[in-house]
Short mmCIF file of C-alpha atoms and ligand atoms in Angstrom, two decimals:
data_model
loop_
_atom_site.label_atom_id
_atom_site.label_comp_id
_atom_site.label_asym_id
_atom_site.label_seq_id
_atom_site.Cartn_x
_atom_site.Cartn_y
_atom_site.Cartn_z
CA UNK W 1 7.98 6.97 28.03
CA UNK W 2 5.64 8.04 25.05
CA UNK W 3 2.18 7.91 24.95
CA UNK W 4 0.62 4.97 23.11
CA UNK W 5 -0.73 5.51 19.48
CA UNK W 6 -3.48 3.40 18.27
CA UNK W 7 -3.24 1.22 15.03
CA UNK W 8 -6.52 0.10 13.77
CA UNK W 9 -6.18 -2.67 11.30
CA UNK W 10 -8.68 -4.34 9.09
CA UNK W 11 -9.16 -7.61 8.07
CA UNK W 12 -7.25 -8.76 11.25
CA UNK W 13 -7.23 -12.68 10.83
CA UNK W 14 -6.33 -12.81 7.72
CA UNK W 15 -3.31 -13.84 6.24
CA UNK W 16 -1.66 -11.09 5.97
CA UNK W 17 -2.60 -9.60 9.15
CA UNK W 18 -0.85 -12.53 10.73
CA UNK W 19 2.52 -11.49 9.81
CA UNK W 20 1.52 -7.21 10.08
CA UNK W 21 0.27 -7.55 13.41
CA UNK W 22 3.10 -9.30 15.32
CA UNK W 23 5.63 -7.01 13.59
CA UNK W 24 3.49 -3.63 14.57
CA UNK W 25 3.37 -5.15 17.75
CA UNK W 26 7.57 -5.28 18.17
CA UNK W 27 8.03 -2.17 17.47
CA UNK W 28 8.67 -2.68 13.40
CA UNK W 29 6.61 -0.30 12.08
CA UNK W 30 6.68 2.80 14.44
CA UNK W 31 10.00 2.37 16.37
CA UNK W 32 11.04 -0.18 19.74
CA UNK W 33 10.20 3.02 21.99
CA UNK W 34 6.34 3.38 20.39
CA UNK W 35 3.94 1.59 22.50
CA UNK W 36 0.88 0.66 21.08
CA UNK W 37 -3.20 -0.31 21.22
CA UNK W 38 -4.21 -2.15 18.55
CA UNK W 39 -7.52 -2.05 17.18
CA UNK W 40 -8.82 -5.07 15.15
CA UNK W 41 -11.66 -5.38 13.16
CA UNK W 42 -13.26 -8.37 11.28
CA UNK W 43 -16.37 -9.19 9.26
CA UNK W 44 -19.03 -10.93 11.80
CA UNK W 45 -18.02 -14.40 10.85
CA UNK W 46 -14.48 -14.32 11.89
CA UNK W 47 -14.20 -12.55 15.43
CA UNK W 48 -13.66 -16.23 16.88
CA UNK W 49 -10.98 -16.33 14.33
CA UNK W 50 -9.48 -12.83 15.51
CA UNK W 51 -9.81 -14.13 18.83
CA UNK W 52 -6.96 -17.22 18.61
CA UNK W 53 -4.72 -14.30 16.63
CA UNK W 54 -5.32 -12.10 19.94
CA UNK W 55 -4.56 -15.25 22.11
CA UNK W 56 -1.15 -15.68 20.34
CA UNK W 57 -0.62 -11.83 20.47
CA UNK W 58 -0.82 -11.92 24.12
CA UNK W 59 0.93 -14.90 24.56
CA UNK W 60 4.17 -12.75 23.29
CA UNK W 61 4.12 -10.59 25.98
CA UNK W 62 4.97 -7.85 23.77
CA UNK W 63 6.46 -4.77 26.12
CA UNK W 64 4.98 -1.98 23.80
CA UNK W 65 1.62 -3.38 23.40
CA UNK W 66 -0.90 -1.33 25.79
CA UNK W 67 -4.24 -2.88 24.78
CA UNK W 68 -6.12 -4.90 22.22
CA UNK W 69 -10.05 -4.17 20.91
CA UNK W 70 -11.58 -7.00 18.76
CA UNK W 71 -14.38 -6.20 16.93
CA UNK W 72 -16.96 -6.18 13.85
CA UNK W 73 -17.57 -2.45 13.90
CA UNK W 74 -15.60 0.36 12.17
CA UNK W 75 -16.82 3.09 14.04
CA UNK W 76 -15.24 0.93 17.61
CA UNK W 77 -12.37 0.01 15.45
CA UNK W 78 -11.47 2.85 13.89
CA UNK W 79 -11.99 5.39 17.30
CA UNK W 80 -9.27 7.66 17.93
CA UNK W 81 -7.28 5.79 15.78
CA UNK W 82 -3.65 7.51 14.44
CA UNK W 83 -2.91 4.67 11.81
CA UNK W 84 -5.23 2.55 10.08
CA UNK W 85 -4.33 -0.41 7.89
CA UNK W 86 -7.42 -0.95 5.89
CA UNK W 87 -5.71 -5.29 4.46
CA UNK W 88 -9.52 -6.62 4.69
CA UNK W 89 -11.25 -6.61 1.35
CA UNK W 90 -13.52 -8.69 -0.79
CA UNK W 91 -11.82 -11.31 -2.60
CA UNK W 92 -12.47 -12.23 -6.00
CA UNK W 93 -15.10 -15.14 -6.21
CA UNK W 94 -15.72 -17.70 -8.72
CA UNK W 95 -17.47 -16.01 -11.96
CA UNK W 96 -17.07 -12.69 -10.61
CA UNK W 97 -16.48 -10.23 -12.67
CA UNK W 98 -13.56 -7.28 -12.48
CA UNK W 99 -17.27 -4.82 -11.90
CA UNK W 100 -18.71 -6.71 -9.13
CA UNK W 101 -15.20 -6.67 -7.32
CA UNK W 102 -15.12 -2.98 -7.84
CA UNK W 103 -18.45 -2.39 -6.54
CA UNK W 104 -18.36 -5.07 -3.38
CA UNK W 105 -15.65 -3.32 -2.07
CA UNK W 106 -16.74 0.06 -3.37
CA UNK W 107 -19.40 -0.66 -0.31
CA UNK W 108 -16.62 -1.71 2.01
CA UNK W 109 -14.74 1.37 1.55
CA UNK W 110 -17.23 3.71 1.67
CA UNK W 111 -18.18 2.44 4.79
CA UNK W 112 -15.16 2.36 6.46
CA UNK W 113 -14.05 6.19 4.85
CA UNK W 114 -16.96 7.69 7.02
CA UNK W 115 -16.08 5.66 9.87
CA UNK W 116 -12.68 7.07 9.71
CA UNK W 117 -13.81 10.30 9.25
CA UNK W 118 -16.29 10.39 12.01
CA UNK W 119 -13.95 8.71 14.58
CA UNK W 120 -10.03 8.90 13.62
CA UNK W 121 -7.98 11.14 14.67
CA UNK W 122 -7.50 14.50 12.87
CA UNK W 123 -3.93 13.74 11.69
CA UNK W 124 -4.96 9.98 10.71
CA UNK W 125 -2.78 8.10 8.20
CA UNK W 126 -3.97 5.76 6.17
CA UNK W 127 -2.69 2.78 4.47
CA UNK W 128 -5.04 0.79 1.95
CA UNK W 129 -3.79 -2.82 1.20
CA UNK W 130 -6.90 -4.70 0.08
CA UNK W 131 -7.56 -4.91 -3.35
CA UNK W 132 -8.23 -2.99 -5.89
CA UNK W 133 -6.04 -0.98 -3.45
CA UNK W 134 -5.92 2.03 -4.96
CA UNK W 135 -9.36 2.56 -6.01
CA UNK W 136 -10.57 1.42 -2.63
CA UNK W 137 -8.24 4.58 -1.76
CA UNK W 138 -10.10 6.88 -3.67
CA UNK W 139 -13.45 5.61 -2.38
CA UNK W 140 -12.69 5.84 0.93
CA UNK W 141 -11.17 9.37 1.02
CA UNK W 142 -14.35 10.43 -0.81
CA UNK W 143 -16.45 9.62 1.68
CA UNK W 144 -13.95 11.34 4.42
CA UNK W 145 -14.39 14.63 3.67
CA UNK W 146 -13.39 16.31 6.99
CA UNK W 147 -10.34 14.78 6.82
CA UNK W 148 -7.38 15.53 3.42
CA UNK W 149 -7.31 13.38 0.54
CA UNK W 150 -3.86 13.53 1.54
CA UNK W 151 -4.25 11.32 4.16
CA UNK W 152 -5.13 7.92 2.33
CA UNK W 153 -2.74 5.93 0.26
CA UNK W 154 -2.70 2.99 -1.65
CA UNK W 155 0.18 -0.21 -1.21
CA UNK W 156 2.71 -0.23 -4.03
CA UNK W 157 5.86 -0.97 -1.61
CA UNK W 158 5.63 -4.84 -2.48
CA UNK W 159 5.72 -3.64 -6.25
CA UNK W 160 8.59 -1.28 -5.52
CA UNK W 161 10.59 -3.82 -3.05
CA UNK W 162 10.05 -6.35 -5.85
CA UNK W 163 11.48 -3.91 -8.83
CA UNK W 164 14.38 -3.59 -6.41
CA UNK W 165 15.12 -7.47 -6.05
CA UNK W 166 15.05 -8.25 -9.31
CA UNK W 167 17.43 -5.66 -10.45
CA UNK W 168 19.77 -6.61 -7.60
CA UNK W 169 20.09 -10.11 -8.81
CA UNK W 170 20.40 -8.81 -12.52
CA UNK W 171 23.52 -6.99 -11.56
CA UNK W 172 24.83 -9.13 -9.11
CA UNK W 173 24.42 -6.27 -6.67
CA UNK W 174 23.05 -6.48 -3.07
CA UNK W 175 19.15 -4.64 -3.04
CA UNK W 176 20.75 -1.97 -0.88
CA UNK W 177 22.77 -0.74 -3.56
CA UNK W 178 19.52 -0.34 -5.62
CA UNK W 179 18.82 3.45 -5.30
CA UNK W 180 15.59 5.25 -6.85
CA UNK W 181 13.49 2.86 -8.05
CA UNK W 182 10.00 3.95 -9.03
CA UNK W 183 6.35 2.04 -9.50
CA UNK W 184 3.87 4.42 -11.44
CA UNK W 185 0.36 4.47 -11.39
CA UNK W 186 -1.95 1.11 -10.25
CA UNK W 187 -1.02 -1.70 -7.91
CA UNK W 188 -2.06 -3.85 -10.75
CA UNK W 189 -0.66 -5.83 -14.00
CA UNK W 190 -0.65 -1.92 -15.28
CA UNK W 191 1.79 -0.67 -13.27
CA UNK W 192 5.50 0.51 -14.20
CA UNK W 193 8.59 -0.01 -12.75
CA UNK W 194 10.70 2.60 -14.00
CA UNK W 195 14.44 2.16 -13.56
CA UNK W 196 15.15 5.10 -15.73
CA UNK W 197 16.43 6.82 -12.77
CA UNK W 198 17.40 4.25 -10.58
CA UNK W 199 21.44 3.72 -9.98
CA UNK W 200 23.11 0.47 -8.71
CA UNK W 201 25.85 0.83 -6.50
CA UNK W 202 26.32 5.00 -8.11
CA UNK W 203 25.51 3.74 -11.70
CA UNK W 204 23.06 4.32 -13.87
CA UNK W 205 20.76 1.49 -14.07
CA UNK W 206 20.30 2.08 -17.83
CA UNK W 207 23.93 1.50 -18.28
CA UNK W 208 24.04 -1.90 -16.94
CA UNK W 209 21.44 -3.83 -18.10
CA UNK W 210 19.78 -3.09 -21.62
CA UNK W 211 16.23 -1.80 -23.06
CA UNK W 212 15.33 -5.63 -24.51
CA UNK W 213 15.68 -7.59 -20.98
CA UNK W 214 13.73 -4.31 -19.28
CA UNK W 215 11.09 -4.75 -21.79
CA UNK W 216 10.71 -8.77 -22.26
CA UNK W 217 11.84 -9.64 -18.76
CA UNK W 218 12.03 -7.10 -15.74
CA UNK W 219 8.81 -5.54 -16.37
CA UNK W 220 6.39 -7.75 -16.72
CA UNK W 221 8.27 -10.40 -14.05
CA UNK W 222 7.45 -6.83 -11.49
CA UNK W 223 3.95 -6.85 -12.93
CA UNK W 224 3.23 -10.44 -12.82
CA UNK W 225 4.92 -11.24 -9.58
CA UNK W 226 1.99 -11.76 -7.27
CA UNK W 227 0.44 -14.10 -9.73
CA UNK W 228 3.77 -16.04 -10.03
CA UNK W 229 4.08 -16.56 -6.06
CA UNK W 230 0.15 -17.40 -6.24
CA UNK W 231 1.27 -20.45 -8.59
CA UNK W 232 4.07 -21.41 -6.50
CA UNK W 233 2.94 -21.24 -2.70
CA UNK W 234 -0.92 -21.62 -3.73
CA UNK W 235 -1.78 -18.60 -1.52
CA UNK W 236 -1.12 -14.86 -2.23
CA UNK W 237 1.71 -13.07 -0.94
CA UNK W 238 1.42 -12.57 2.78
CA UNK W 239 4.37 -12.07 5.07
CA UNK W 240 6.07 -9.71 1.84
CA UNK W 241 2.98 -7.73 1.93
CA UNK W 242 2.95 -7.41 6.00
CA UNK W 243 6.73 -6.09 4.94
CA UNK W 244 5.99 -3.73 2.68
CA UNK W 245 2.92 -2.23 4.67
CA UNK W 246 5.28 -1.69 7.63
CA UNK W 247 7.91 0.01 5.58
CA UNK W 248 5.42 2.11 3.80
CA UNK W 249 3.77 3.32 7.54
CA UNK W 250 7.42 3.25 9.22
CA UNK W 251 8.79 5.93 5.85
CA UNK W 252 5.85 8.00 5.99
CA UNK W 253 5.38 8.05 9.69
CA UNK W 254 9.12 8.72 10.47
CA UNK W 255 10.92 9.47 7.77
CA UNK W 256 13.08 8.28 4.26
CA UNK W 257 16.47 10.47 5.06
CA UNK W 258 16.22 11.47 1.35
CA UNK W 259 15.64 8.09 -0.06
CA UNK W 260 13.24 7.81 -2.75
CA UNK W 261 10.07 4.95 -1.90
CA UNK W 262 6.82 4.44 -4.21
CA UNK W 263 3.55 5.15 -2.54
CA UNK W 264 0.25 5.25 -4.52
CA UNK W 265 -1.36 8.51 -3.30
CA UNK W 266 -3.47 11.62 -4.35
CA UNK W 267 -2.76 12.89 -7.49
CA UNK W 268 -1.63 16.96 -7.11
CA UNK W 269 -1.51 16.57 -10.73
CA UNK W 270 2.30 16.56 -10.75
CA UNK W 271 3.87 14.46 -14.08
CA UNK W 272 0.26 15.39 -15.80
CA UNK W 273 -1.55 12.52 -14.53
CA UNK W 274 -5.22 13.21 -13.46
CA UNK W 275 -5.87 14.98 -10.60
CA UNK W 276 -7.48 13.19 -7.68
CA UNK W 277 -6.71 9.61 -8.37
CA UNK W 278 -4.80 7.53 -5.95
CA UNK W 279 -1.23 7.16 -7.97
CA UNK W 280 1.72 5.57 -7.27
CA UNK W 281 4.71 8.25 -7.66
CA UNK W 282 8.38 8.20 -6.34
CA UNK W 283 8.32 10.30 -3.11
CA UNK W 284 10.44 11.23 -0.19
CA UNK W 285 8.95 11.16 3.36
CA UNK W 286 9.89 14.07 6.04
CA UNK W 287 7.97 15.20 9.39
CA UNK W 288 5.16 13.19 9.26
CA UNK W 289 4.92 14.23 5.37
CA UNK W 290 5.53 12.54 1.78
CA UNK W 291 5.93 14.70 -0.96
CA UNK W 292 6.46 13.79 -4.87
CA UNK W 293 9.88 13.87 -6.31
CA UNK W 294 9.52 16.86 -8.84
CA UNK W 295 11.37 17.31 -11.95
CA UNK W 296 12.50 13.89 -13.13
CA UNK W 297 12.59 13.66 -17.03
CA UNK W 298 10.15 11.41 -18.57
CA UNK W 299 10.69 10.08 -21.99
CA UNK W 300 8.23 8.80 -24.89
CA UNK W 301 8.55 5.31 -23.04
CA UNK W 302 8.04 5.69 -19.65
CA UNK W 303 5.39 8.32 -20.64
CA UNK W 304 3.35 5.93 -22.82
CA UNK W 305 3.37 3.01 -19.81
CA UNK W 306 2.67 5.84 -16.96
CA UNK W 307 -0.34 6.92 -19.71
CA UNK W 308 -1.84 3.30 -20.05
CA UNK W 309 -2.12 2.56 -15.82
CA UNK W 310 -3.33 6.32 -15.41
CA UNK W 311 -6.10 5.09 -18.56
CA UNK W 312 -6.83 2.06 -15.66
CA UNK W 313 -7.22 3.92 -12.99
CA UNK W 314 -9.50 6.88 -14.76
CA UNK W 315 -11.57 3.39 -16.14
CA UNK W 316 -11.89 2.14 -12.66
CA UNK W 317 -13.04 5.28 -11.32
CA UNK W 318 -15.59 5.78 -13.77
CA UNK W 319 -17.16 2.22 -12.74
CA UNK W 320 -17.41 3.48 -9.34
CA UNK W 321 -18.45 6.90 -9.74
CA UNK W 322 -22.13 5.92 -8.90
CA UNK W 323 -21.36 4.96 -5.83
CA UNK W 324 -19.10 8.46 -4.98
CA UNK W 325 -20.68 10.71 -3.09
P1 LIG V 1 -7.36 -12.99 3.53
O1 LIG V 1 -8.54 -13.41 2.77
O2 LIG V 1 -6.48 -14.01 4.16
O3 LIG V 1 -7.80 -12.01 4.71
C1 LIG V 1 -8.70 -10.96 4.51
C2 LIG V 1 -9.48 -10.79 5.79
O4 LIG V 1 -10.29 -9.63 5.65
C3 LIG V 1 -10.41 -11.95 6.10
O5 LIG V 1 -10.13 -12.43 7.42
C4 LIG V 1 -11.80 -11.34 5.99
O6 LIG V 1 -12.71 -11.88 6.93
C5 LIG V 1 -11.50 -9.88 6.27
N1 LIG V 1 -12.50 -8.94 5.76
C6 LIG V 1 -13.23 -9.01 4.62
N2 LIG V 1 -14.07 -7.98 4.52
C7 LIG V 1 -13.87 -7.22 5.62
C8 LIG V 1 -14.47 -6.04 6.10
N3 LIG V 1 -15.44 -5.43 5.43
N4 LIG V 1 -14.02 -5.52 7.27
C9 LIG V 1 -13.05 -6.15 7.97
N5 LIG V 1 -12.46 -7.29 7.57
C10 LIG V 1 -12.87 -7.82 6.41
O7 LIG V 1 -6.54 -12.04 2.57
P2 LIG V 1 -5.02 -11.54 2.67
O8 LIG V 1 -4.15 -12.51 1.99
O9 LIG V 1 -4.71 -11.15 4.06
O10 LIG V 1 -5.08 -10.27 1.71
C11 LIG V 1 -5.83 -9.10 2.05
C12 LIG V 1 -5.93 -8.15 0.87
O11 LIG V 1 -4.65 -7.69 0.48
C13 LIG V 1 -6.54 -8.77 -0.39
O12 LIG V 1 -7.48 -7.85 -0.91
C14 LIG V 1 -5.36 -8.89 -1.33
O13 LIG V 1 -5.76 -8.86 -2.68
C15 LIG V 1 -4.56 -7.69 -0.93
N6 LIG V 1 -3.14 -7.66 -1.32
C16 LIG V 1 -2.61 -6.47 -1.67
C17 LIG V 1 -1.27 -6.30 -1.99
C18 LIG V 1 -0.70 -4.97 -2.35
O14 LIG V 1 0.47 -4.95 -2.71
N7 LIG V 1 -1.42 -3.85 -2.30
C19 LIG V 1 -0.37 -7.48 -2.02
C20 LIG V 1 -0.86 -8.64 -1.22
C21 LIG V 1 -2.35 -8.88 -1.28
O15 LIG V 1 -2.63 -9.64 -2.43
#
């Protein structure tokens, strides 16, 4: 049998977590033969919460899972840890503005980045889900520098899984036919789903559905999706985030077979955008390892949309640069 791993995950009774956890725990996320200790962590405040969502765990009787710890401190929950799943994250409040979101979890992230740094494992991976995700990437890689910028990434699977639905139903095709779809840049109202070379069923995407209902329609739907299941279920997106955070961990920890999946990650500098920012590119996952899909031609329109979320993310950068070490 293999030796456990241990998942650390963040934000552990929240919603989200509530559909993540029992899927890591069956085996979703690193394979039925992986066993598991998972390593929880909450804000002070809600370790009685975390405590039921432990109860429950348990109460499955899950085969691969080899231990639980609960608590309030990064530097416990983040020990030895091979995966982390940073979902906790300071939610917008009422009169808050876009800055003071930035900067509360500028704090969060900063503080957990060390943690991880001081008391992960060398060949940690790291997913960031809480919002702004990919900023809160960039934080918390700057403040891990033993470890490679490499090893943090940001959550643009529910964009990208999303981007594949909607062209699916467009074509009347099943989302399994959809083949190299791409998100660019922010997991925000910035980002773009590119479909310039995505194929449906072997055909060019371009070819079956035309420039005005990409423009009026697909795009911003894909941008303005989590607000549109906000207005119908009253909460955000939970249990098709937990998805997409096991499919990003499950591609990058064991591999795409040459499928192409968006993950926001460190800018190499690759399609021009600006080195060191946290990205969303197309990328194929081998060994352990993602690496960007080279050589795809961009034209004046995707170029201009990739441009204007790169602009967001440089913007959002710059408001937290203070706080960088
Ligand atoms: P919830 O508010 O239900 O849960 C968040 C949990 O995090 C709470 O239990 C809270 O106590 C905890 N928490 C807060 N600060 C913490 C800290 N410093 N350390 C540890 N735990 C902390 O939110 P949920 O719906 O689960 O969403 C979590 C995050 O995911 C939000 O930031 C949300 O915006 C973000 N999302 C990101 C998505 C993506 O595609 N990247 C999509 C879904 C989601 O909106």
């Amino acid at each position: 049998a293999k030796a456990p791993v241990r998942v650390a995950v963040t934000g552990a009774a929240g919603q989200i977590s509530y559909s993540l956890l029992f899927r890591i725990a069956a085996g979703e996320m690193l394979g039925k033969d992986q066993p598991v200790i998972l390593q929880l962590l909450e804000i002070t405040p809600a370790l009685e919460a975390l405590k039921g969502v432990v109860m429950e765990l348990e109460d499955c009787a899950f085969p691969l899972v080899q231990g639980f710890v609960q608590t309030d401190d990064p530097n416990v929950a983040f020990k030895d840890a091979d995966y982390c799943l940073l979902v906790g994250a300071r939610p917008r409040g009422p009169g808050m503005e876009r800055k003071d979101l930035l900067e509360a979890n500028a704090a969060i992230f900063s503080v957990q980045g060390k943690a991880i740094n001081d008391n992960a494992s060398r060949d940690v991976k790291v997913l960031v889900v809480g919002n702004p995700a990919n900023t809160n990437a960039l934080i918390a890689y700057r403040n891990a520098p033993d470890l490679k910028p490499g090893q943090f990434t940001a959550m643009t699977r529910l964009d990208h899984n999303r981007a594949i639905a909607q062209l699916a139903e467009k074509t009347g095709q099943h989302s399994t036919d959809v083949d190299g779809m791409i998100i660019w840049g922010n997991h925000s109202a910035t980002q773009y789903p590119d479909v310039h070379h995505t194929t449906v069923d072997g055909r060019k995407a371009l070819d079956l559905v035309d420039m005005d209902w990409l423009t009026s329609t697909f795009i911003p739907n894909v941008q303005q999706r989590g607000a549109a299941i906000i207005k119908a279920r009253g909460l955000s997106s939970a249990a098709s985030a937990a998805n997409a955070a096991i499919e990003h961990m499950r591609d990058w920890a064991l591999g795409t077979n040459g499928k192409i999946v968006s993950m926001g990650i460190h800018s190499d500098g690759s399609y021009g955008i600006a080195e060191g920012l946290i990205y969303s590119f197309p990328v194929t996952c081998e060994n352990g390892q993602y690496s960007i899909v080279q050589g795809l031609d961009i034209n004046d329109f995707s170029r201009d949309l990739m441009s204007k979320t790169e602009k967001e993310l440089e913007e959002e950068r710059a408001g937290v640069a203070h706080l960088l070490p």
